[in-house]
Coordinates of C-alpha atoms in Angstrom, one line a residue:
X1 CA 12.7 34.4 -26.7
X2 CA 10.3 33.1 -29.9
X3 CA 6.9 35.3 -31.7
X4 CA 4.8 32.2 -31.9
X5 CA 5.5 31.9 -27.5
X6 CA 3.5 34.8 -26.1
X7 CA 3.2 35.5 -22.6
X8 CA 0.3 34.2 -21.2
X9 CA -2.9 36.3 -20.4
X10 CA -2.6 37.4 -16.6
X11 CA -6.4 38.0 -15.0
X12 CA -7.3 40.6 -12.1
X13 CA -8.8 38.7 -9.5
X14 CA -10.6 40.0 -6.8
X15 CA -12.1 43.5 -9.1
X16 CA -15.4 45.2 -8.7
X17 CA -17.5 43.3 -12.2
X18 CA -19.1 47.0 -12.2
X19 CA -16.5 49.4 -11.9
X20 CA -14.5 50.9 -14.5
X21 CA -10.8 51.0 -14.2
X22 CA -8.2 52.6 -16.7
X23 CA -4.7 50.4 -16.7
X24 CA -1.4 52.3 -18.0
X25 CA 2.2 51.4 -18.1
X26 CA 4.5 53.6 -15.7
X27 CA 7.6 51.8 -16.4
X28 CA 8.8 51.4 -18.0
X29 CA 8.5 54.7 -20.6
X30 CA 9.0 53.4 -23.7
X31 CA 7.3 50.5 -25.3
X32 CA 9.6 46.9 -24.3
X33 CA 7.9 44.1 -27.2
X34 CA 9.5 43.1 -29.7
X35 CA 6.5 42.6 -32.1
X36 CA 3.3 45.1 -32.6
X37 CA 1.5 46.6 -32.9
X38 CA 0.5 45.1 -28.4
X39 CA -1.2 46.1 -26.2
X40 CA 0.7 48.3 -25.1
X41 CA 0.3 50.1 -28.8
X42 CA -3.3 49.1 -28.8
X43 CA -4.8 50.5 -25.0
X44 CA -2.9 52.8 -25.3
X45 CA -1.1 51.3 -21.7
X46 CA 1.8 54.6 -22.0
X47 CA 0.0 56.9 -23.5
X48 CA -2.2 57.7 -20.0
X49 CA -4.2 54.3 -20.2
X50 CA -6.9 53.0 -21.3
X51 CA -10.3 52.5 -19.7
X52 CA -12.5 49.1 -19.1
X53 CA -14.8 46.8 -17.7
X54 CA -13.5 45.1 -14.0
X55 CA -15.6 41.9 -15.9
X56 CA -13.8 42.2 -19.1
X57 CA -9.8 42.7 -16.2
X58 CA -11.3 39.8 -14.4
X59 CA -12.7 37.0 -17.1
X60 CA -10.4 38.2 -19.8
X61 CA -7.9 39.3 -18.3
X62 CA -4.5 41.5 -20.3
X63 CA -2.5 40.1 -22.7
X64 CA 1.0 40.9 -21.8
X65 CA 3.4 41.8 -25.2
X66 CA 6.5 39.4 -25.7
X67 CA 9.1 40.7 -24.5
X68 CA 13.1 39.9 -23.8
X69 CA 13.8 38.0 -21.1
X70 CA 14.1 39.8 -17.7
X71 CA 12.0 42.8 -18.7
X72 CA 9.1 44.1 -16.0
X73 CA 6.8 46.3 -16.5
X74 CA 4.4 48.4 -13.7
X75 CA 1.5 48.1 -14.4
X76 CA -1.0 50.5 -12.3
X77 CA -4.9 49.8 -12.0
X78 CA -7.2 52.4 -10.5
X79 CA -10.4 52.6 -10.7
X80 CA -12.4 55.3 -12.0
X81 CA -15.1 55.1 -10.8
X82 CA -14.3 56.8 -7.3
X83 CA -12.2 59.1 -5.8

């Protein structure tokens, strides 16, 4: 793994563009990023997550952090507009 090779952005197709969503990383519970700062720290994904507009997640997506090979992230996305 080389720091010049960032993983592609993931886009969240099918979300309501006008809704807001909380995105957080539920596993692993410690920061797996090789370099920093990454989205894990910047968006506090390990500390309760951050709220994003659906349009941002659909159109711009999320830049995944640089990880060691065979590392898995489990992200949890929940609408904050609806219970």
